[in-house]
Coordinates of C-alpha atoms and ligand atoms in Angstrom, one line a residue:
M1314 CA 118.8 111.8 41.6
H1315 CA 118.4 111.3 37.9
L1316 CA 116.7 114.3 36.2
I1317 CA 113.9 114.8 38.7
K1318 CA 112.2 118.1 37.9
N1319 CA 110.1 118.6 41.0
K1320 CA 112.7 118.3 43.8
N1321 CA 109.9 118.7 46.4
L1322 CA 109.1 115.0 45.7
I1323 CA 112.4 113.9 47.1
L1324 CA 111.9 113.4 50.8
N1325 CA 114.0 111.8 53.4
S1326 CA 112.0 111.4 56.6
S1327 CA 108.8 110.0 58.1
F1328 CA 105.5 111.8 57.6
V1329 CA 103.4 111.7 60.7
N1330 CA 100.2 113.7 61.5
G1331 CA 100.9 116.0 58.6
E1332 CA 104.5 116.8 59.7
W1333 CA 107.8 115.7 58.2
L1334 CA 110.0 114.5 61.1
V1335 CA 113.8 114.8 61.3
S1336 CA 116.4 112.9 63.3
D1337 CA 120.2 112.7 63.4
S1338 CA 120.2 108.9 63.0
T1339 CA 120.0 107.9 59.3
F1340 CA 120.2 105.0 56.9
E1341 CA 121.2 104.9 53.3
V1342 CA 119.2 104.0 50.2
F1343 CA 121.1 102.6 47.2
N1344 CA 120.6 102.5 43.4
P1345 CA 120.9 98.8 42.6
A1346 CA 122.1 99.5 39.1
T1347 CA 125.2 101.3 40.3
G1348 CA 125.6 100.4 44.0
K1349 CA 125.8 104.0 44.8
A1350 CA 124.0 105.6 47.8
I1351 CA 121.2 108.0 46.6
A1352 CA 119.7 109.1 49.8
Q1353 CA 120.1 109.4 53.6
I1354 CA 116.9 108.7 55.4
S1355 CA 116.0 109.8 58.9
E1356 CA 115.4 106.8 61.1
V1357 CA 112.0 106.8 62.8
T1358 CA 112.0 106.0 66.6
S1359 CA 109.6 103.6 68.4
L1360 CA 108.0 106.6 70.1
E1361 CA 107.3 108.3 66.7
V1362 CA 105.8 105.1 65.4
E1363 CA 103.4 105.0 68.4
N1364 CA 102.7 108.7 67.8
A1365 CA 101.8 107.9 64.2
I1366 CA 99.3 105.3 65.3
N1367 CA 97.8 107.6 68.0
S1368 CA 97.5 110.4 65.4
A1369 CA 95.9 108.0 63.0
A1370 CA 93.4 106.9 65.7
K1371 CA 92.5 110.5 66.4
A1372 CA 92.2 111.4 62.7
F1373 CA 90.0 108.3 62.1
E1374 CA 87.2 109.7 64.3
E1375 CA 86.7 112.5 61.8
W1376 CA 87.7 110.7 58.6
K1377 CA 85.1 108.0 59.1
L1378 CA 82.4 110.6 59.4
T1379 CA 83.3 112.3 56.1
S1380 CA 80.9 111.5 53.3
Y1381 CA 81.7 109.1 50.6
Q1382 CA 81.8 112.0 48.1
Q1383 CA 84.3 114.0 50.2
R1384 CA 86.7 111.0 50.4
S1385 CA 86.2 110.2 46.7
D1386 CA 87.0 113.8 45.7
I1387 CA 90.3 113.7 47.7
L1388 CA 91.3 110.3 46.3
L1389 CA 90.5 111.5 42.7
K1390 CA 92.8 114.5 43.3
W1391 CA 95.5 112.2 44.6
Q1392 CA 95.4 109.9 41.6
K1393 CA 95.4 112.9 39.3
L1394 CA 98.5 114.2 40.9
L1395 CA 100.2 110.8 40.5
R1396 CA 99.5 111.0 36.7
E1397 CA 100.7 114.6 36.5
H1398 CA 104.0 113.7 38.3
S1399 CA 104.3 110.3 36.7
Q1400 CA 107.7 111.0 35.1
D1401 CA 109.3 112.3 38.3
L1402 CA 107.7 109.5 40.4
A1403 CA 109.0 106.9 37.9
R1404 CA 112.5 108.4 38.0
I1405 CA 112.5 108.2 41.8
L1406 CA 111.2 104.6 41.6
T1407 CA 113.9 103.5 39.0
S1408 CA 116.6 105.2 41.1
E1409 CA 115.8 103.2 44.2
Q1410 CA 114.4 100.0 42.7
G1411 CA 116.2 99.6 39.4
K1412 CA 113.4 98.6 37.0
P1413 CA 113.4 100.1 33.5
L1414 CA 111.9 103.6 33.4
S1415 CA 109.1 102.5 31.1
E1416 CA 108.1 99.8 33.6
A1417 CA 108.3 102.4 36.4
V1418 CA 106.0 104.8 34.5
G1419 CA 103.6 101.8 34.1
E1420 CA 103.7 101.2 37.8
I1421 CA 102.8 104.8 38.6
L1422 CA 99.9 104.9 36.2
H1423 CA 98.7 101.5 37.5
S1424 CA 98.8 102.9 41.1
A1425 CA 96.7 105.9 40.0
D1426 CA 94.3 103.4 38.4
Y1427 CA 93.9 101.6 41.7
I1428 CA 93.2 104.8 43.6
K1429 CA 90.7 105.9 41.0
I1430 CA 88.8 102.6 41.1
Y1431 CA 88.6 102.7 44.9
A1432 CA 87.4 106.4 44.7
E1433 CA 84.6 105.3 42.3
Q1434 CA 83.5 102.2 44.0
A1435 CA 83.3 103.1 47.7
H1436 CA 79.7 104.3 47.2
L1437 CA 78.7 100.6 46.8
F1438 CA 78.9 100.2 50.5
I1439 CA 76.9 103.3 51.7
E1440 CA 73.4 101.9 51.8
P1441 CA 72.5 99.5 54.6
I1442 CA 71.3 96.1 53.4
N1443 CA 67.7 95.2 54.5
Q1444 CA 67.7 91.6 55.6
D1445 CA 64.7 89.3 56.1
A1446 CA 63.5 89.5 59.7
P1447 CA 60.8 87.9 62.0
L1448 CA 57.5 89.7 62.4
N1449 CA 57.7 93.1 64.1
Q1450 CA 61.4 93.4 63.5
Q1451 CA 63.6 95.1 61.0
A1452 CA 67.1 93.8 60.3
K1453 CA 69.6 96.2 58.8
I1454 CA 73.2 95.4 57.9
Y1455 CA 75.6 98.4 57.9
R1456 CA 79.1 98.5 56.6
K1457 CA 81.4 100.4 59.0
S1458 CA 85.0 101.5 58.6
I1459 CA 87.1 99.2 60.7
G1460 CA 89.5 101.8 62.1
V1461 CA 93.3 102.3 62.1
V1462 CA 95.2 100.2 59.6
T1463 CA 98.9 99.6 59.7
A1464 CA 100.7 98.2 56.6
I1465 CA 104.1 97.0 55.6
T1466 CA 105.0 96.9 51.9
P1467 CA 107.9 95.3 49.8
W1468 CA 110.5 96.9 47.5
N1469 CA 109.5 95.2 44.3
F1470 CA 106.5 97.6 43.6
P1471 CA 107.3 100.4 46.0
C1472 CA 104.4 102.6 44.6
S1473 CA 101.6 100.3 43.5
M1474 CA 101.7 98.1 46.6
V1475 CA 101.1 101.3 48.7
A1476 CA 98.3 102.6 46.4
R1477 CA 96.6 99.2 46.3
K1478 CA 96.3 99.2 50.1
A1479 CA 96.0 102.8 51.1
G1480 CA 93.5 103.8 48.4
A1481 CA 91.1 101.1 49.6
A1482 CA 91.6 101.8 53.2
L1483 CA 91.0 105.6 52.8
A1484 CA 88.0 105.1 50.5
A1485 CA 86.5 102.9 53.2
G1486 CA 87.0 105.6 55.8
C1487 CA 90.0 104.1 57.6
S1488 CA 93.2 105.9 58.6
F1489 CA 96.5 104.4 57.6
V1490 CA 100.1 104.1 58.9
L1491 CA 102.6 102.6 56.4
K1492 CA 106.1 101.2 56.7
P1493 CA 107.5 100.8 53.2
S1494 CA 110.6 98.6 52.6
E1495 CA 113.8 100.2 53.9
L1496 CA 115.3 99.5 50.5
T1497 CA 112.8 101.7 48.6
P1498 CA 111.2 104.3 51.0
L1499 CA 111.4 107.2 48.5
S1500 CA 108.4 106.3 46.4
A1501 CA 106.1 106.0 49.4
L1502 CA 107.3 109.4 50.8
A1503 CA 106.7 111.1 47.4
L1504 CA 103.2 109.5 47.5
A1505 CA 102.6 111.0 50.9
K1506 CA 103.7 114.4 49.6
L1507 CA 101.1 114.3 46.8
G1508 CA 98.5 113.0 49.2
E1509 CA 99.1 116.0 51.4
Q1510 CA 98.6 118.2 48.3
A1511 CA 95.4 116.4 47.4
G1512 CA 94.0 117.3 50.8
I1513 CA 94.2 114.1 52.8
P1514 CA 93.8 115.4 56.3
A1515 CA 96.7 115.3 58.8
G1516 CA 96.9 111.9 60.5
V1517 CA 94.9 110.0 57.9
F1518 CA 97.9 108.8 55.8
N1519 CA 101.2 108.4 57.7
V1520 CA 104.5 106.9 56.5
V1521 CA 107.2 105.8 59.0
V1522 CA 110.6 105.0 57.6
G1523 CA 113.2 103.0 59.4
S1524 CA 115.7 100.2 58.9
N1525 CA 114.6 98.2 61.9
A1526 CA 111.7 96.4 60.3
Q1527 CA 111.3 94.0 63.1
A1528 CA 110.9 96.7 65.8
I1529 CA 108.4 98.7 63.7
G1530 CA 106.5 95.4 62.8
E1531 CA 106.1 94.6 66.5
I1532 CA 104.4 97.9 67.2
F1533 CA 102.3 97.6 64.0
T1534 CA 100.9 94.2 65.0
S1535 CA 100.4 94.8 68.7
H1536 CA 99.3 98.3 69.4
P1537 CA 95.9 98.3 71.0
K1538 CA 94.5 101.1 68.7
I1539 CA 95.1 99.1 65.5
A1540 CA 92.1 97.4 64.0
K1541 CA 93.9 95.8 61.0
F1542 CA 97.3 94.9 59.8
S1543 CA 97.9 94.5 56.1
F1544 CA 101.2 93.0 54.8
T1545 CA 102.7 92.4 51.3
G1546 CA 106.0 90.5 51.3
S1547 CA 107.5 87.1 51.7
T1548 CA 105.6 84.1 53.1
I1549 CA 108.2 83.6 55.8
V1550 CA 107.9 87.1 57.2
G1551 CA 104.1 87.1 56.7
K1552 CA 103.8 84.0 58.9
R1553 CA 105.7 85.6 61.7
L1554 CA 103.7 88.8 61.5
L1555 CA 100.4 86.8 61.4
A1556 CA 101.5 85.1 64.6
Q1557 CA 102.2 88.5 66.2
C1558 CA 98.7 89.7 65.3
A1559 CA 97.1 86.7 67.0
N1560 CA 97.5 88.0 70.5
G1561 CA 95.4 91.2 69.8
V1562 CA 93.0 89.3 67.4
K1563 CA 93.8 91.9 64.7
R1564 CA 92.2 91.6 61.3
T1565 CA 94.9 90.8 58.8
A1566 CA 95.5 90.8 55.1
M1567 CA 98.4 88.8 53.8
E1568 CA 99.7 89.1 50.2
L1569 CA 102.6 86.7 50.2
G1570 CA 104.9 84.9 47.9
G1571 CA 104.1 82.9 44.8
N1572 CA 105.6 80.0 42.7
A1573 CA 103.6 80.3 39.5
P1574 CA 103.4 77.5 37.0
F1575 CA 103.3 78.4 33.3
I1576 CA 101.8 75.5 31.4
V1577 CA 102.0 75.1 27.7
F1578 CA 99.7 72.4 26.2
E1579 CA 100.4 70.6 22.9
D1580 CA 97.7 72.6 21.0
A1581 CA 98.9 76.0 22.2
D1582 CA 100.0 78.8 19.8
I1583 CA 103.7 78.6 20.5
D1584 CA 104.5 82.1 19.5
E1585 CA 101.9 83.5 21.8
A1586 CA 103.1 81.3 24.6
V1587 CA 106.7 82.5 24.1
E1588 CA 105.6 86.1 24.2
G1589 CA 103.6 85.4 27.4
A1590 CA 106.5 83.6 28.9
W1591 CA 108.7 86.5 28.2
V1592 CA 106.3 88.9 29.9
A1593 CA 105.5 86.6 32.8
K1594 CA 109.2 86.0 33.5
F1595 CA 111.2 89.1 32.8
R1596 CA 109.1 92.0 33.9
N1597 CA 110.9 93.6 36.8
S1598 CA 113.8 91.1 36.2
G1599 CA 111.5 88.3 37.5
Q1600 CA 111.1 90.1 40.9
T1601 CA 107.3 90.0 41.0
C1602 CA 105.0 87.8 43.1
V1603 CA 103.1 86.7 40.0
T1604 CA 106.3 85.9 38.0
A1605 CA 106.2 82.5 36.2
N1606 CA 108.7 80.3 38.1
R1607 CA 108.1 76.8 36.7
F1608 CA 107.6 76.3 33.0
I1609 CA 105.6 73.1 32.5
I1610 CA 105.7 72.3 28.8
H1611 CA 104.2 69.4 26.8
K1612 CA 107.0 67.1 25.6
N1613 CA 105.9 67.3 21.9
I1614 CA 106.4 71.0 21.7
K1615 CA 109.0 71.6 24.3
Q1616 CA 111.9 71.8 21.8
E1617 CA 110.3 74.4 19.6
F1618 CA 109.1 76.4 22.7
V1619 CA 112.6 76.5 24.2
K1620 CA 114.3 77.3 21.0
K1621 CA 112.0 80.3 20.4
L1622 CA 112.1 81.4 24.0
I1623 CA 115.9 81.5 24.0
E1624 CA 116.0 83.4 20.7
K1625 CA 113.6 86.0 22.3
I1626 CA 115.6 86.1 25.6
K1627 CA 118.8 86.9 23.7
Q1628 CA 117.1 90.2 22.6
L1629 CA 116.9 91.3 26.2
K1630 CA 119.4 94.1 27.0
M1631 CA 120.6 94.2 30.5
G1632 CA 121.6 97.4 32.2
C1633 CA 120.6 100.6 34.1
G1634 CA 116.9 101.3 33.9
F1635 CA 117.4 104.9 32.8
D1636 CA 118.8 103.8 29.4
S1637 CA 115.8 103.2 27.2
E1638 CA 117.5 100.4 25.3
N1639 CA 117.7 98.3 28.5
S1640 CA 114.8 95.9 29.2
L1641 CA 116.4 93.9 32.0
G1642 CA 117.3 95.8 35.1
P1643 CA 119.4 94.8 38.2
L1644 CA 118.3 92.6 41.1
V1645 CA 117.6 94.6 44.2
N1646 CA 120.8 93.8 46.1
Q1647 CA 123.7 91.4 46.6
R1648 CA 121.5 89.2 48.9
A1649 CA 119.2 88.5 46.0
I1650 CA 122.2 87.6 43.7
D1651 CA 123.5 85.2 46.3
K1652 CA 120.2 83.5 46.8
I1653 CA 119.6 83.0 43.1
S1654 CA 123.2 81.9 42.4
G1655 CA 122.8 79.4 45.2
L1656 CA 119.5 78.0 43.8
V1657 CA 121.0 77.7 40.3
N1658 CA 124.2 76.0 41.4
K1659 CA 122.2 73.6 43.6
A1660 CA 119.9 72.7 40.6
K1661 CA 123.0 72.0 38.6
E1662 CA 124.4 69.7 41.3
E1663 CA 121.0 68.0 41.4
G1664 CA 121.1 67.2 37.7
A1665 CA 119.5 70.1 35.9
N1666 CA 121.1 71.5 32.7
I1667 CA 121.9 75.2 32.3
L1668 CA 120.9 76.1 28.7
L1669 CA 121.6 79.8 29.0
G1670 CA 123.1 82.3 31.5
G1671 CA 123.5 81.2 35.1
H1672 CA 125.7 83.9 36.5
S1673 CA 125.7 87.2 38.1
F1674 CA 127.1 89.9 35.9
E1675 CA 129.2 93.0 36.1
K1676 CA 128.2 95.8 33.7
D1677 CA 131.3 97.7 32.5
D1678 CA 129.7 101.1 33.2
C1679 CA 128.3 100.3 36.6
K1680 CA 130.6 97.7 38.2
K1681 CA 128.8 97.6 41.5
G1682 CA 125.3 97.0 40.1
T1683 CA 123.7 93.8 41.1
F1684 CA 122.8 92.2 37.8
F1685 CA 122.0 88.5 37.1
E1686 CA 122.0 87.1 33.5
A1687 CA 118.7 85.9 32.0
T1688 CA 118.9 82.1 32.7
V1689 CA 117.2 79.0 31.3
I1690 CA 117.5 75.7 33.2
D1691 CA 116.3 72.4 31.7
N1692 CA 115.4 69.0 33.2
V1693 CA 114.1 70.5 36.5
T1694 CA 112.1 68.0 38.6
P1695 CA 109.9 68.3 41.8
Q1696 CA 112.8 66.6 43.7
M1697 CA 114.9 69.8 43.2
E1698 CA 114.9 72.7 45.6
I1699 CA 114.5 75.2 42.8
F1700 CA 111.1 73.7 41.9
H1701 CA 109.7 74.6 45.3
K1702 CA 111.4 78.0 46.0
E1703 CA 110.2 81.4 44.8
I1704 CA 113.2 82.3 42.6
F1705 CA 112.5 86.0 42.3
G1706 CA 114.9 86.6 39.5
P1707 CA 115.3 86.2 35.7
V1708 CA 115.5 82.4 35.8
V1709 CA 113.3 80.0 33.7
T1710 CA 113.1 76.4 34.9
L1711 CA 111.8 73.8 32.4
I1712 CA 109.8 70.8 33.4
E1713 CA 108.3 68.4 30.8
F1714 CA 104.8 66.7 31.0
K1715 CA 103.0 64.0 28.9
C1716 CA 99.4 64.4 29.9
E1717 CA 96.9 66.9 31.3
E1718 CA 96.7 65.2 34.7
E1719 CA 100.4 65.3 35.1
A1720 CA 100.6 69.0 34.2
I1721 CA 97.9 69.8 36.8
R1722 CA 99.6 67.7 39.5
L1723 CA 103.0 69.4 38.8
A1724 CA 101.4 72.8 38.8
N1725 CA 99.7 72.2 42.2
Q1726 CA 102.8 70.6 43.7
T1727 CA 103.7 73.7 45.8
E1728 CA 102.8 75.4 49.0
S1729 CA 102.0 78.6 47.1
G1730 CA 98.8 79.4 45.3
L1731 CA 99.0 82.9 44.0
C1732 CA 98.6 82.5 40.3
A1733 CA 99.1 80.3 37.3
Y1734 CA 99.3 80.7 33.5
A1735 CA 98.2 78.2 30.9
Y1736 CA 98.3 78.3 27.1
T1737 CA 95.8 76.1 25.2
K1738 CA 92.9 76.5 22.8
N1739 CA 91.0 73.5 24.2
E1740 CA 87.8 74.6 26.0
K1741 CA 87.6 71.4 27.9
I1742 CA 91.1 71.7 29.3
I1743 CA 90.4 75.4 30.2
S1744 CA 87.4 74.3 32.2
V1745 CA 89.4 71.6 34.0
L1746 CA 92.1 74.1 34.8
N1747 CA 89.6 76.5 36.3
Q1748 CA 88.3 73.7 38.5
Q1749 CA 91.6 72.1 39.5
L1750 CA 94.4 74.6 39.6
N1751 CA 94.6 75.7 43.2
V1752 CA 95.4 79.4 42.7
G1753 CA 93.8 82.8 43.3
M1754 CA 94.4 84.1 39.8
L1755 CA 94.7 82.3 36.5
G1756 CA 95.8 83.7 33.1
I1757 CA 94.6 81.7 30.1
N1758 CA 96.5 82.5 26.9
T1759 CA 97.7 85.7 28.5
A1760 CA 100.4 86.8 31.0
R1761 CA 98.9 90.2 31.5
L1762 CA 96.6 89.7 34.5
S1763 CA 96.7 93.2 35.9
N1764 CA 93.3 94.7 36.4
P1765 CA 92.6 97.2 39.2
S1766 CA 89.0 96.1 39.3
A1767 CA 89.7 92.4 39.8
P1768 CA 90.4 90.7 43.2
F1769 CA 94.2 90.3 43.5
G1770 CA 95.4 87.6 46.0
G1771 CA 96.3 84.1 46.6
V1772 CA 95.3 80.8 48.3
K1773 CA 97.4 78.3 50.3
Q1774 CA 100.5 79.9 51.7
S1775 CA 100.3 82.8 49.2
G1776 CA 98.1 84.5 51.7
M1777 CA 94.6 85.7 52.5
G1778 CA 92.4 88.6 51.6
R1779 CA 92.0 90.4 48.3
E1780 CA 93.1 93.8 46.9
G1781 CA 91.5 95.7 44.0
G1782 CA 88.1 97.1 43.1
S1783 CA 85.2 96.7 45.5
Y1784 CA 86.8 93.4 46.8
G1785 CA 89.7 95.5 48.1
I1786 CA 87.4 98.1 49.8
E1787 CA 85.4 95.4 51.6
E1788 CA 88.5 94.2 53.4
Y1789 CA 88.5 97.5 55.3
L1790 CA 84.8 97.4 56.3
D1791 CA 83.1 95.5 59.1
Y1792 CA 79.5 94.4 59.1
Q1793 CA 77.2 95.7 61.9
Y1794 CA 73.8 93.9 62.2
V1795 CA 71.1 96.1 63.7
C1796 CA 67.8 94.6 64.8
I1797 CA 65.0 97.1 65.4
R1798 CA 61.7 96.1 66.9
Ligands
NAD782 P1 110.1 90.7 52.8 O1 109.1 89.8 53.4 O2 111.6 90.5 53.1 O3 109.9 92.2 53.2 C1 108.6 92.8 53.0 C2 108.5 93.9 54.0 O4 108.5 93.4 55.3 C3 109.6 95.0 53.9 O5 109.0 96.2 54.2 C4 110.5 94.6 55.1 O6 111.2 95.7 55.7 C5 109.5 94.0 56.1 N1 110.0 93.1 57.0 C6 111.0 92.2 56.9 N2 111.2 91.4 58.0 C7 110.3 91.9 58.9 C8 110.0 91.6 60.3 N3 110.6 90.6 60.9 N4 109.0 92.3 60.9 C9 108.3 93.2 60.2 N5 108.6 93.6 58.9 C10 109.5 92.9 58.3 O7 109.8 90.7 51.2 P2 110.5 91.5 50.1 O8 111.8 90.8 49.8 O9 110.5 92.9 50.4 O10 109.4 91.3 48.9 C11 109.4 90.2 48.1 C12 108.3 89.2 48.6 O11 107.1 89.9 48.5 C13 108.2 88.1 47.6 O12 108.0 86.9 48.4 C14 107.0 88.4 46.8 O13 106.3 87.3 46.3 C15 106.1 89.1 47.8 N6 105.1 89.9 47.2 C16 103.8 89.5 47.2 C17 102.9 90.3 46.6 C18 101.4 89.8 46.6 O14 100.6 90.6 46.2 N7 101.1 88.6 46.9 C19 103.2 91.4 45.9 C20 104.5 91.8 45.9 C21 105.5 91.1 46.6

């Protein structure tokens, strides 16, 4: 793999109870910028997945009794190692996921920030809460680690989605078994290696890698020793896993898909809005859950906004993430290209106009890479399929509005509720947006929402539960009310 100095970070098998497993059966991982296989990964067996959960259950009994300070020290070492190895980790990430190297470095550092915040905030939950109680009684409320956590993560942020869950769970005293996406398992395995070096005890952090997601998912959601199942991925898969958890009444966290509106009001600073649109749409080639999908623009400024946005988009250089000139990487695989091509073609049939792009693209130097042109589509309406689907690619859809109420109605006209963006200087409009936009996160005059201390998560079909800061740690704790006479 591309210029990775510390070859010990390149691993190709599951990590269970402090051991690296091997098997004869393997699956391949591909670089989406070239279409070439970059690793052969040992397939985990169902028995090994069960062993991982049993080991985690055993390790939990000791880990939950460690002091906050011990856990915090280990997590702080872990995040320090992530920072020290950020260049190598970023190269692994770009090799398997495709994003530009500078974005990959950003993701590694962001992951380290999450682990650091959790390490620093877990102490908030040590002291019991003294509650009012009837005469002759004392009421104390304790926060207890919930137990073994299983988690499944997606390919679009193969490092930070792991850090965001595992850091919180471990800080709270839980043990953890992870299944990363089969498209991008290498980043999670490198994280496990550094966790081992940081001193995470055997069995506390396990990673199982396999291409049969459904089979692993069934064990992850039904095993009797699991207290909580945490998922980040698409809404359709999340619903299925949520149903599987019902039988064992498992606690769940669901970080699911989005369909973010990006509203630009008449009074907005257009240049700032264009800059924000560019960030919100093209980071990771539009493959983020918080990517802006529907650009809802006031009719009086739409022409200027679109002209400036297209000028800016034309500066994007598409290509392999290892070339520092490139700012638009590939999509993850051919399935993603087919899905987006289908949505764009259908929108065209339904009456939308393609102003820019609209096609998949073959780079001369890497013919098998899965690239899709930056695309702008005008005259999109709520009657079109593309309005309601999470596009997950570099496609801007433009929708015009005339008044504030219409903008809010259009923004909320979706089953998703992860996040929204709005550009306006009007305090009254800002306060109405706060009240009326049905989302978990709202960016006003900014597209840079990321903050490891803030609660990350959505409402409606974008999921339940929050990650980040003390909110994230709380998700891995249970209350215990003790009444003493
Ligand atoms: P996906 O749902 O296809 O896959 C996510 C994970 O689930 C992968 O590890 C995959 O192997 C696994 N999986 C797939 N089918 C499964 C099954 N039947 N049983 C068990 N596991 C199964 O999603 P994706 O394409 O990897 O990721 C993109 C999606 O993730 C988008 O919808 C995006 O919005 C969402 N996402 C949400 C957040 C958030 O915080 N809300 C963050 C990142 C990504």
